[in-house]
Amino acid sequence: MKEYNCSVRVHSRHHLELKSEYPLLQDAKKTDYKMDCYFFFPSQLGVTSKRIGVKNFISNIRIYTRFSTPALSLKMLIDRENDLSPLSRIRNFMDIPEIEQPRKKDILLYELQVLTNMYRSEVDNTIELMGQEIQKQLMESMCCKRINLFLKEVKAFLEEFRKLHALFISPRITDVQRTALAWADESISIITERAMNRLFSYTQNITSPEKLLKAYEKITREETEYRKSMNYQYLYMEEDSRSGERLAYRENVLKKWSQSAMYMNNEDSRAPHRIGHIIAGIAAGLAMIFAVLVTIFAGKVFSPNSMPWILLIVFSYIFKDRIKEVSRERMKRLLPRFTSDQLSLLFDPTMDKRVGVSRGYAGFGKAGQVPDKIRKMRFRTPNPFRPIFPEQDVIHYQRTIDLDSRKLRGNHSRINSVTEIIRIHIVDWLREMDDPKDIFYRLENMKKLKIKGNRVYKVHMIMSLKNDNLRETEELYHYCVVINKTGILRIENLDEIL
């Protein structure tokens, strides 16, 4: 059983997204994780330190850290006795004495946002699982029963959730809290409608789906009428040419609103830059001491302005520059925690407390310089001619994340893991690529037939995830990013293929 969840996907044609989920250790005060990601590039792309550089590579990366959405079934969400359910906590809020409610008003907004996220996650995961069962051609009767049960649970959840509107008529509820309920309600309606559309596509693979298809259409129609009756903005207007644009925009706004409760505040630290300047100053000082000592020595041994004196002074300045660079690199390696290329302080948005720190490092090299286990995984497919090909260029990107798991669990009893999302802008990888279109020919029946080709390049990614205190939990993932000059075409999970 895997300790971590890791995935790589196309965020856009020019953006690669890496998502890693790190469990919070239950009995530990601190939780420390390390991720190493190795990108292997064909040598003709020129992805090297000289052309791109660490600073430019780091500037093309965006990091988002959030709490993983807690997993609760729809039945558990509507269970009035379940203390972990946001629905139960919202009802309990209404029982708080009036004098206490203003002080805890933000809790109500937070629980509505979390409820929306939990509903979205549970519905998406359930539908994905049922889609896989249908595609595997498992027993159709079992699939239909499971879908019918799911539809009943969805209806029960919607009915129970929408009873909150009656509670929110209370004069103790503010306009902001009522708006939050409306936004959560509109979000949940949209999630439900999209879920029915996905189920519709999956169920068409079943032999006799007519009854289920009508059920999906009925729920979709009811949700549309419900949003119309509540004057919500997510409504399709056939006569409006921009209606689709408005729907996409509204859905995105609501999704960002609900998920904002799950994201930690990342505050970039200036410490690495300050310490980098200090190290550079110390290195320059050491180099200057060397140059001064050589100058004094030359003045005592050789006549001023003589040829040996001039040569010694020149060589001392040449070595001075090398000493400065080597000293700076050595000191950076001795102080990795303070000289990272990225350093972010993580704050819990609900409590405004620091709960962790994350660091990022980047380096350029060659395939022969990576650790043996990484190299074996990358080149596990035999190729007797590999030694005669140019060695592949490698970017090694490392991240560490240190979390105060005790503080996080104390603030959020439902949270059991943290998700880190890394988005990499890859436009620098594409500059040396050939045009994507190519033409091939074949002969058939005395005719020359044209074949349209697509010139692609393959960038292999190998990710290592491990707990710094439990090295035996390390897990490796192998992906292949297929790209051409226009951007990312697809991502292949080589662990699944092999």
Short mmCIF file of C-alpha atoms in Angstrom, two decimals:
data_model
loop_
_atom_site.label_atom_id
_atom_site.label_comp_id
_atom_site.label_asym_id
_atom_site.label_seq_id
_atom_site.Cartn_x
_atom_site.Cartn_y
_atom_site.Cartn_z
CA MET A 1 0.00 0.00 0.00
CA LYS A 2 1.37 3.39 -1.01
CA GLU A 3 2.03 5.96 1.70
CA TYR A 4 1.60 8.94 -0.62
CA ASN A 5 -0.60 10.05 -3.47
CA CYS A 6 1.27 11.51 -6.42
CA SER A 7 0.01 12.60 -9.82
CA VAL A 8 1.24 14.58 -12.82
CA ARG A 9 -1.17 16.24 -15.25
CA VAL A 10 -1.35 18.83 -18.00
CA HIS A 11 -2.54 22.11 -16.49
CA SER A 12 -2.25 23.87 -19.88
CA ARG A 13 -0.20 23.39 -23.03
CA HIS A 14 2.66 25.28 -21.36
CA HIS A 15 2.13 24.29 -17.73
CA LEU A 16 2.94 20.99 -16.04
CA GLU A 17 1.28 20.26 -12.70
CA LEU A 18 2.72 17.97 -10.02
CA LYS A 19 0.49 17.12 -7.09
CA SER A 20 1.77 15.30 -3.99
CA GLU A 21 -0.22 14.38 -0.90
CA TYR A 22 1.67 14.03 2.39
CA PRO A 23 0.01 12.24 5.35
CA LEU A 24 0.24 13.89 8.78
CA LEU A 25 1.83 11.46 11.20
CA GLN A 26 -0.63 10.89 14.03
CA ASP A 27 1.81 10.38 16.88
CA ALA A 28 4.53 12.83 15.85
CA LYS A 29 4.90 16.48 16.69
CA LYS A 30 6.62 17.21 13.37
CA THR A 31 6.20 15.73 9.91
CA ASP A 32 9.04 16.19 7.40
CA TYR A 33 8.90 15.12 3.75
CA LYS A 34 11.26 15.34 0.82
CA MET A 35 10.46 15.22 -2.88
CA ASP A 36 13.16 14.78 -5.53
CA CYS A 37 12.13 15.25 -9.15
CA TYR A 38 14.53 14.47 -12.01
CA PHE A 39 13.74 15.72 -15.53
CA PHE A 40 15.67 13.96 -18.33
CA PHE A 41 15.95 15.97 -21.57
CA PRO A 42 17.27 15.00 -25.02
CA SER A 43 20.60 16.77 -25.46
CA GLN A 44 19.47 18.63 -28.62
CA LEU A 45 17.03 20.72 -26.54
CA GLY A 46 19.90 22.44 -24.74
CA VAL A 47 18.19 22.45 -21.34
CA THR A 48 21.36 23.37 -19.48
CA SER A 49 22.49 25.69 -16.74
CA LYS A 50 24.15 27.96 -19.31
CA ARG A 51 20.98 28.49 -21.38
CA ILE A 52 18.31 28.44 -18.64
CA GLY A 53 19.94 28.62 -15.22
CA VAL A 54 18.65 27.94 -11.73
CA LYS A 55 17.19 31.40 -11.17
CA ASN A 56 15.14 31.31 -14.36
CA PHE A 57 13.95 27.74 -13.71
CA ILE A 58 12.81 28.63 -10.19
CA SER A 59 11.01 31.77 -11.43
CA ASN A 60 8.88 29.55 -13.69
CA ILE A 61 7.52 27.57 -10.72
CA ARG A 62 4.42 28.32 -8.64
CA ILE A 63 3.74 26.47 -5.38
CA TYR A 64 0.36 26.02 -3.70
CA THR A 65 -0.01 24.18 -0.40
CA ARG A 66 -3.41 23.18 0.94
CA PHE A 67 -5.13 20.81 3.31
CA SER A 68 -6.29 17.62 1.61
CA THR A 69 -10.07 17.41 1.46
CA PRO A 70 -11.31 15.13 4.29
CA ALA A 71 -13.10 12.01 3.06
CA LEU A 72 -16.65 11.48 4.38
CA SER A 73 -19.39 9.54 2.60
CA LEU A 74 -22.66 11.29 1.76
CA LYS A 75 -24.38 9.18 4.41
CA MET A 76 -21.87 10.37 7.04
CA LEU A 77 -22.26 13.99 5.92
CA ILE A 78 -25.98 13.98 6.72
CA ASP A 79 -25.59 11.98 9.94
CA ARG A 80 -26.69 14.37 12.69
CA GLU A 81 -24.62 12.47 15.27
CA ASN A 82 -21.38 12.72 13.28
CA ASP A 83 -19.24 15.45 14.88
CA LEU A 84 -16.92 15.51 11.88
CA SER A 85 -19.68 16.49 9.46
CA PRO A 86 -19.79 20.21 8.58
CA LEU A 87 -23.60 19.94 8.50
CA SER A 88 -23.64 18.85 12.15
CA ARG A 89 -21.21 21.60 13.10
CA ILE A 90 -23.31 24.25 11.34
CA ARG A 91 -26.41 23.10 13.22
CA ASN A 92 -24.47 23.13 16.48
CA PHE A 93 -23.41 26.69 15.71
CA MET A 94 -27.05 27.71 15.74
CA ASP A 95 -27.29 26.42 19.34
CA ILE A 96 -24.39 28.60 20.55
CA PRO A 97 -25.59 31.38 22.90
CA GLU A 98 -26.22 34.64 21.06
CA ILE A 99 -23.39 36.43 22.87
CA GLU A 100 -20.87 33.85 21.58
CA GLN A 101 -21.93 33.76 17.93
CA PRO A 102 -20.28 36.99 16.71
CA ARG A 103 -16.92 35.81 18.04
CA LYS A 104 -17.26 32.54 16.10
CA LYS A 105 -18.87 33.90 12.93
CA ASP A 106 -15.91 32.84 10.73
CA ILE A 107 -16.41 29.20 11.73
CA LEU A 108 -19.75 29.14 9.91
CA LEU A 109 -18.19 30.37 6.65
CA TYR A 110 -15.35 27.89 6.99
CA GLU A 111 -17.69 24.92 7.54
CA LEU A 112 -19.80 25.87 4.50
CA GLN A 113 -16.67 26.00 2.33
CA VAL A 114 -15.40 22.67 3.69
CA LEU A 115 -18.82 21.07 3.17
CA THR A 116 -18.79 22.14 -0.49
CA ASN A 117 -15.30 20.70 -0.98
CA MET A 118 -16.18 17.43 0.74
CA TYR A 119 -19.32 17.01 -1.35
CA ARG A 120 -17.38 17.70 -4.57
CA SER A 121 -14.63 15.25 -3.62
CA GLU A 122 -17.01 12.45 -2.58
CA VAL A 123 -19.19 12.82 -5.68
CA ASP A 124 -16.22 12.98 -8.07
CA ASN A 125 -14.48 9.98 -6.49
CA THR A 126 -17.67 7.89 -6.47
CA ILE A 127 -18.45 8.62 -10.12
CA GLU A 128 -14.85 7.91 -11.15
CA LEU A 129 -15.01 4.54 -9.40
CA MET A 130 -18.34 3.64 -11.01
CA GLY A 131 -17.00 4.67 -14.41
CA GLN A 132 -14.04 2.32 -13.96
CA GLU A 133 -16.40 -0.53 -12.98
CA ILE A 134 -18.53 0.06 -16.07
CA GLN A 135 -15.48 0.19 -18.36
CA LYS A 136 -14.20 -3.08 -16.84
CA GLN A 137 -17.56 -4.62 -17.83
CA LEU A 138 -18.38 -5.80 -14.35
CA MET A 139 -21.88 -7.10 -13.61
CA GLU A 140 -24.32 -4.54 -15.00
CA SER A 141 -26.96 -5.34 -12.38
CA MET A 142 -24.49 -4.51 -9.60
CA CYS A 143 -23.47 -1.28 -11.34
CA CYS A 144 -27.10 -0.22 -11.74
CA LYS A 145 -27.83 -0.95 -8.08
CA ARG A 146 -24.79 1.05 -6.99
CA ILE A 147 -25.80 3.99 -9.21
CA ASN A 148 -29.38 3.93 -7.90
CA LEU A 149 -28.09 3.92 -4.32
CA PHE A 150 -25.80 6.84 -5.15
CA LEU A 151 -28.70 8.83 -6.63
CA LYS A 152 -30.74 8.26 -3.46
CA GLU A 153 -27.83 9.43 -1.31
CA VAL A 154 -27.42 12.57 -3.44
CA LYS A 155 -31.11 13.41 -3.11
CA ALA A 156 -31.01 12.80 0.65
CA PHE A 157 -27.98 15.06 1.01
CA LEU A 158 -29.55 17.86 -1.04
CA GLU A 159 -32.75 17.69 1.00
CA GLU A 160 -30.91 17.74 4.33
CA PHE A 161 -28.51 20.50 3.29
CA ARG A 162 -31.22 22.80 1.97
CA LYS A 163 -33.04 22.69 5.31
CA LEU A 164 -30.31 25.13 6.44
CA HIS A 165 -32.08 27.94 4.58
CA ALA A 166 -34.84 27.91 7.19
CA LEU A 167 -32.28 28.14 10.01
CA PHE A 168 -30.50 31.07 8.34
CA ILE A 169 -33.61 33.26 8.59
CA SER A 170 -32.60 33.89 12.20
CA PRO A 171 -31.77 37.59 12.85
CA ARG A 172 -28.51 36.46 14.48
CA ILE A 173 -27.24 35.37 11.04
CA THR A 174 -25.43 38.12 9.12
CA ASP A 175 -25.87 38.95 5.44
CA VAL A 176 -22.36 37.64 4.75
CA GLN A 177 -23.28 34.28 6.30
CA ARG A 178 -26.47 34.08 4.24
CA THR A 179 -24.48 34.86 1.11
CA ALA A 180 -22.02 32.10 2.02
CA LEU A 181 -24.91 29.63 2.31
CA ALA A 182 -26.24 30.75 -1.08
CA TRP A 183 -22.81 30.33 -2.70
CA ALA A 184 -22.39 26.88 -1.14
CA ASP A 185 -25.88 25.92 -2.33
CA GLU A 186 -25.23 27.13 -5.87
CA SER A 187 -21.86 25.30 -5.91
CA ILE A 188 -23.45 22.06 -4.73
CA SER A 189 -26.17 22.36 -7.37
CA ILE A 190 -23.55 22.81 -10.11
CA ILE A 191 -21.53 19.85 -8.80
CA THR A 192 -24.67 17.71 -8.84
CA GLU A 193 -25.58 18.68 -12.40
CA ARG A 194 -22.07 18.01 -13.70
CA ALA A 195 -22.08 14.67 -11.90
CA MET A 196 -25.26 13.65 -13.73
CA ASN A 197 -23.65 14.59 -17.05
CA ARG A 198 -20.64 12.41 -16.32
CA LEU A 199 -22.85 9.50 -15.22
CA PHE A 200 -24.87 9.91 -18.41
CA SER A 201 -21.70 9.37 -20.48
CA TYR A 202 -20.62 6.32 -18.47
CA THR A 203 -24.07 4.68 -18.38
CA GLN A 204 -24.41 4.70 -22.16
CA ASN A 205 -21.99 1.75 -22.11
CA ILE A 206 -24.56 -0.32 -20.20
CA THR A 207 -26.96 -2.45 -22.26
CA SER A 208 -30.25 -1.17 -20.75
CA PRO A 209 -29.59 2.31 -19.35
CA GLU A 210 -32.87 4.05 -20.27
CA LYS A 211 -34.30 4.20 -16.73
CA LEU A 212 -31.03 5.59 -15.34
CA LEU A 213 -30.65 8.11 -18.16
CA LYS A 214 -34.12 9.47 -17.42
CA ALA A 215 -33.21 9.71 -13.72
CA TYR A 216 -30.11 11.80 -14.56
CA GLU A 217 -32.15 14.08 -16.80
CA LYS A 218 -34.80 14.51 -14.10
CA ILE A 219 -32.24 15.50 -11.46
CA THR A 220 -30.55 17.90 -13.89
CA ARG A 221 -33.85 19.54 -14.77
CA GLU A 222 -34.78 19.85 -11.09
CA GLU A 223 -31.45 21.50 -10.28
CA THR A 224 -31.86 23.99 -13.13
CA GLU A 225 -35.35 24.90 -11.92
CA TYR A 226 -34.09 25.16 -8.35
CA ARG A 227 -31.31 27.61 -9.27
CA LYS A 228 -33.81 29.64 -11.25
CA SER A 229 -36.19 29.80 -8.27
CA MET A 230 -33.32 30.93 -6.00
CA ASN A 231 -32.16 33.59 -8.51
CA TYR A 232 -28.69 32.05 -8.73
CA GLN A 233 -26.40 33.24 -11.51
CA TYR A 234 -25.49 29.83 -12.96
CA LEU A 235 -28.25 29.57 -15.58
CA TYR A 236 -28.05 28.84 -19.30
CA MET A 237 -29.80 31.39 -21.51
CA GLU A 238 -30.21 30.12 -25.07
CA GLU A 239 -30.69 33.62 -26.47
CA ASP A 240 -27.44 34.83 -24.84
CA SER A 241 -24.43 34.19 -27.09
CA ARG A 242 -22.09 34.52 -24.11
CA SER A 243 -24.07 32.27 -21.81
CA GLY A 244 -21.44 29.52 -21.88
CA GLU A 245 -18.73 32.03 -21.02
CA ARG A 246 -20.78 33.28 -18.06
CA LEU A 247 -21.38 29.73 -16.81
CA ALA A 248 -17.65 28.91 -16.93
CA TYR A 249 -16.76 32.15 -15.15
CA ARG A 250 -19.37 31.68 -12.42
CA GLU A 251 -18.37 28.07 -11.80
CA ASN A 252 -14.72 29.09 -11.50
CA VAL A 253 -15.54 31.89 -9.02
CA LEU A 254 -17.54 29.53 -6.81
CA LYS A 255 -14.86 26.83 -6.93
CA LYS A 256 -12.12 29.32 -5.99
CA TRP A 257 -14.30 30.57 -3.13
CA SER A 258 -14.91 27.12 -1.64
CA GLN A 259 -11.31 25.96 -2.04
CA SER A 260 -9.82 29.14 -0.56
CA ALA A 261 -10.56 27.73 2.91
CA MET A 262 -8.24 24.79 2.21
CA TYR A 263 -5.17 26.70 1.01
CA MET A 264 -2.40 27.72 3.36
CA ASN A 265 -0.94 31.19 3.08
CA ASN A 266 2.53 31.02 1.53
CA GLU A 267 4.77 33.85 2.64
CA ASP A 268 8.05 34.00 0.74
CA SER A 269 11.03 34.45 3.01
CA ARG A 270 13.88 36.79 2.12
CA ALA A 271 16.29 34.84 4.33
CA PRO A 272 17.92 32.85 1.47
CA HIS A 273 18.70 36.09 -0.41
CA ARG A 274 20.12 37.79 2.67
CA ILE A 275 22.22 34.77 3.64
CA GLY A 276 23.30 34.43 0.00
CA HIS A 277 24.63 37.99 0.08
CA ILE A 278 26.44 37.27 3.37
CA ILE A 279 28.01 34.12 1.93
CA ALA A 280 29.02 35.98 -1.23
CA GLY A 281 30.63 38.67 0.91
CA ILE A 282 32.54 36.13 3.01
CA ALA A 283 33.70 34.31 -0.14
CA ALA A 284 34.84 37.58 -1.70
CA GLY A 285 36.70 38.44 1.51
CA LEU A 286 38.52 35.10 1.56
CA ALA A 287 39.50 35.53 -2.07
CA MET A 288 40.74 39.05 -1.45
CA ILE A 289 42.84 37.89 1.52
CA PHE A 290 44.48 35.35 -0.80
CA ALA A 291 45.19 38.04 -3.42
CA VAL A 292 46.62 40.45 -0.84
CA LEU A 293 48.90 37.77 0.67
CA VAL A 294 50.18 36.81 -2.79
CA THR A 295 50.82 40.50 -3.60
CA ILE A 296 52.82 40.93 -0.37
CA PHE A 297 54.77 37.75 -1.11
CA ALA A 298 55.52 38.90 -4.68
CA GLY A 299 56.75 42.28 -3.43
CA LYS A 300 59.21 40.61 -1.07
CA VAL A 301 60.55 38.01 -3.52
CA PHE A 302 60.57 39.85 -6.85
CA SER A 303 61.35 43.37 -7.92
CA PRO A 304 58.25 45.54 -8.38
CA ASN A 305 57.08 45.79 -12.01
CA SER A 306 59.34 42.90 -13.05
CA MET A 307 57.92 40.16 -15.29
CA PRO A 308 57.76 37.49 -12.49
CA TRP A 309 56.09 40.05 -10.20
CA ILE A 310 53.49 40.91 -12.89
CA LEU A 311 52.77 37.24 -13.68
CA LEU A 312 52.33 36.35 -9.99
CA ILE A 313 49.93 39.28 -9.46
CA VAL A 314 47.90 38.31 -12.55
CA PHE A 315 47.69 34.65 -11.48
CA SER A 316 46.65 35.68 -7.97
CA TYR A 317 43.68 37.60 -9.37
CA ILE A 318 42.74 34.67 -11.61
CA PHE A 319 42.76 32.33 -8.62
CA LYS A 320 40.95 34.96 -6.54
CA ASP A 321 37.86 34.70 -8.77
CA ARG A 322 37.96 30.88 -8.66
CA ILE A 323 38.38 30.88 -4.87
CA LYS A 324 35.38 33.20 -4.53
CA GLU A 325 33.11 30.93 -6.63
CA VAL A 326 34.28 27.67 -5.02
CA SER A 327 33.99 29.10 -1.49
CA ARG A 328 30.47 30.34 -2.17
CA GLU A 329 29.34 26.95 -3.52
CA ARG A 330 30.93 25.05 -0.63
CA MET A 331 29.33 27.29 2.00
CA LYS A 332 25.92 26.93 0.29
CA ARG A 333 26.26 23.14 0.51
CA LEU A 334 27.21 23.35 4.18
CA LEU A 335 24.14 25.49 4.96
CA PRO A 336 21.38 23.96 2.78
CA ARG A 337 18.55 24.88 5.18
CA PHE A 338 19.44 28.56 4.93
CA THR A 339 20.53 28.84 1.28
CA SER A 340 17.62 27.23 -0.57
CA ASP A 341 16.54 28.66 -3.92
CA GLN A 342 12.97 28.90 -2.57
CA LEU A 343 11.83 29.35 1.03
CA SER A 344 8.17 29.74 2.01
CA LEU A 345 6.60 30.04 5.44
CA LEU A 346 3.24 28.25 5.70
CA PHE A 347 0.40 29.80 7.73
CA ASP A 348 -2.94 28.29 8.69
CA PRO A 349 -5.49 30.78 7.27
CA THR A 350 -8.15 30.03 9.90
CA MET A 351 -5.84 30.61 12.87
CA ASP A 352 -3.21 32.83 11.22
CA LYS A 353 -0.51 30.69 12.81
CA ARG A 354 2.70 29.44 11.25
CA VAL A 355 2.38 25.67 10.78
CA GLY A 356 5.32 24.81 8.54
CA VAL A 357 8.03 25.77 6.09
CA SER A 358 8.84 24.55 2.58
CA ARG A 359 12.07 24.83 0.64
CA GLY A 360 13.05 24.32 -2.97
CA TYR A 361 16.41 23.62 -4.63
CA ALA A 362 17.34 23.22 -8.30
CA GLY A 363 20.45 22.00 -10.08
CA PHE A 364 21.56 21.11 -13.62
CA GLY A 365 23.64 18.09 -14.57
CA LYS A 366 23.93 14.99 -16.74
CA ALA A 367 22.20 11.62 -16.64
CA GLY A 368 25.37 9.94 -15.40
CA GLN A 369 25.40 12.10 -12.26
CA VAL A 370 22.01 11.06 -10.84
CA PRO A 371 21.74 8.41 -8.08
CA ASP A 372 21.94 4.79 -9.22
CA LYS A 373 18.33 3.92 -8.36
CA ILE A 374 17.08 6.88 -10.42
CA ARG A 375 19.32 6.04 -13.37
CA LYS A 376 18.25 2.38 -13.32
CA MET A 377 14.60 3.38 -13.33
CA ARG A 378 15.06 5.85 -16.18
CA PHE A 379 16.99 3.39 -18.36
CA ARG A 380 15.26 0.16 -17.36
CA THR A 381 14.43 -0.53 -21.02
CA PRO A 382 17.59 -2.09 -22.57
CA ASN A 383 19.30 -0.22 -25.43
CA PRO A 384 22.72 -1.54 -26.51
CA PHE A 385 23.48 1.71 -28.39
CA ARG A 386 22.81 4.07 -25.51
CA PRO A 387 26.55 4.69 -24.81
CA ILE A 388 27.06 6.19 -28.30
CA PHE A 389 24.19 8.70 -27.96
CA PRO A 390 24.83 12.13 -26.43
CA GLU A 391 24.26 12.04 -22.67
CA GLN A 392 20.91 13.44 -21.61
CA ASP A 393 20.69 16.71 -19.68
CA VAL A 394 19.02 16.60 -16.27
CA ILE A 395 17.31 19.12 -14.02
CA HIS A 396 17.13 17.99 -10.42
CA TYR A 397 14.40 19.80 -8.50
CA GLN A 398 14.15 19.04 -4.80
CA ARG A 399 11.53 20.17 -2.29
CA THR A 400 11.33 19.68 1.45
CA ILE A 401 8.27 20.44 3.55
CA ASP A 402 8.36 20.56 7.35
CA LEU A 403 4.93 20.57 9.04
CA ASP A 404 3.86 21.11 12.62
CA SER A 405 1.48 18.14 12.54
CA ARG A 406 0.44 18.51 16.18
CA LYS A 407 -0.63 22.13 15.67
CA LEU A 408 -2.43 21.26 12.43
CA ARG A 409 -4.35 18.40 14.01
CA GLY A 410 -5.23 20.63 16.96
CA ASN A 411 -6.68 23.29 14.66
CA HIS A 412 -8.36 20.88 12.20
CA SER A 413 -9.59 17.60 13.65
CA ARG A 414 -10.66 16.31 10.21
CA ILE A 415 -7.36 16.97 8.40
CA ASN A 416 -5.12 13.93 7.92
CA SER A 417 -2.87 15.05 5.07
CA VAL A 418 -1.50 18.07 3.21
CA THR A 419 -1.38 18.47 -0.57
CA GLU A 420 1.33 20.41 -2.40
CA ILE A 421 0.68 21.54 -5.97
CA ILE A 422 3.65 22.54 -8.15
CA ARG A 423 3.03 24.22 -11.51
CA ILE A 424 5.98 24.50 -13.88
CA HIS A 425 5.99 26.82 -16.90
CA ILE A 426 7.85 24.87 -19.59
CA VAL A 427 8.19 27.46 -22.36
CA ASP A 428 12.01 27.49 -21.95
CA TRP A 429 12.08 23.79 -22.82
CA LEU A 430 10.54 24.42 -26.25
CA ARG A 431 12.86 27.03 -27.75
CA GLU A 432 15.29 24.64 -29.50
CA MET A 433 12.63 22.27 -30.87
CA ASP A 434 12.02 21.66 -34.59
CA ASP A 435 8.69 22.48 -36.18
CA PRO A 436 6.10 19.90 -35.10
CA LYS A 437 4.80 18.91 -38.54
CA ASP A 438 6.63 16.32 -40.63
CA ILE A 439 5.73 14.35 -43.76
CA PHE A 440 6.36 10.64 -44.40
CA TYR A 441 5.54 8.50 -47.40
CA ARG A 442 4.75 4.88 -48.14
CA LEU A 443 4.28 2.96 -51.40
CA GLU A 444 1.10 0.99 -51.97
CA ASN A 445 -0.55 -0.23 -55.20
CA MET A 446 1.98 1.66 -57.29
CA LYS A 447 1.13 4.93 -55.53
CA LYS A 448 3.07 7.19 -53.22
CA LEU A 449 0.87 7.88 -50.19
CA LYS A 450 1.49 10.77 -47.80
CA ILE A 451 1.54 10.26 -44.05
CA LYS A 452 1.29 13.27 -41.75
CA GLY A 453 3.69 13.02 -38.86
CA ASN A 454 4.02 14.88 -35.59
CA ARG A 455 7.57 15.43 -34.41
CA VAL A 456 7.65 14.97 -30.65
CA TYR A 457 10.19 14.94 -27.84
CA LYS A 458 9.98 12.88 -24.67
CA VAL A 459 10.95 14.28 -21.29
CA HIS A 460 11.16 11.58 -18.65
CA MET A 461 10.27 12.48 -15.06
CA ILE A 462 11.20 10.39 -12.05
CA MET A 463 9.86 11.48 -8.68
CA SER A 464 10.99 10.25 -5.30
CA LEU A 465 8.83 10.89 -2.22
CA LYS A 466 9.89 9.98 1.29
CA ASN A 467 9.50 10.88 4.92
CA ASP A 468 12.82 12.26 6.16
CA ASN A 469 12.48 10.30 9.41
CA LEU A 470 11.30 7.07 7.74
CA ARG A 471 13.56 6.58 4.72
CA GLU A 472 12.17 3.06 4.13
CA THR A 473 8.86 4.62 3.04
CA GLU A 474 10.42 6.07 -0.12
CA GLU A 475 8.31 5.64 -3.26
CA LEU A 476 9.31 6.23 -6.89
CA TYR A 477 7.12 7.34 -9.79
CA HIS A 478 8.03 7.37 -13.48
CA TYR A 479 6.25 9.57 -16.04
CA CYS A 480 6.96 10.55 -19.62
CA VAL A 481 5.92 14.03 -20.81
CA VAL A 482 5.40 14.03 -24.59
CA ILE A 483 5.88 17.54 -25.99
CA ASN A 484 6.47 19.39 -29.24
CA LYS A 485 7.09 23.02 -30.14
CA THR A 486 3.44 23.93 -29.39
CA GLY A 487 3.57 22.56 -25.83
CA ILE A 488 2.54 19.46 -23.89
CA LEU A 489 0.66 16.80 -25.87
CA ARG A 490 0.13 14.15 -23.20
CA ILE A 491 1.57 12.50 -20.12
CA GLU A 492 2.24 8.77 -19.91
CA ASN A 493 2.43 6.92 -16.59
CA LEU A 494 5.22 4.46 -17.33
CA ASP A 495 4.61 2.55 -14.09
CA GLU A 496 1.16 1.61 -15.43
CA ILE A 497 2.40 0.86 -18.96
CA LEU A 498 5.21 -1.40 -17.77
#
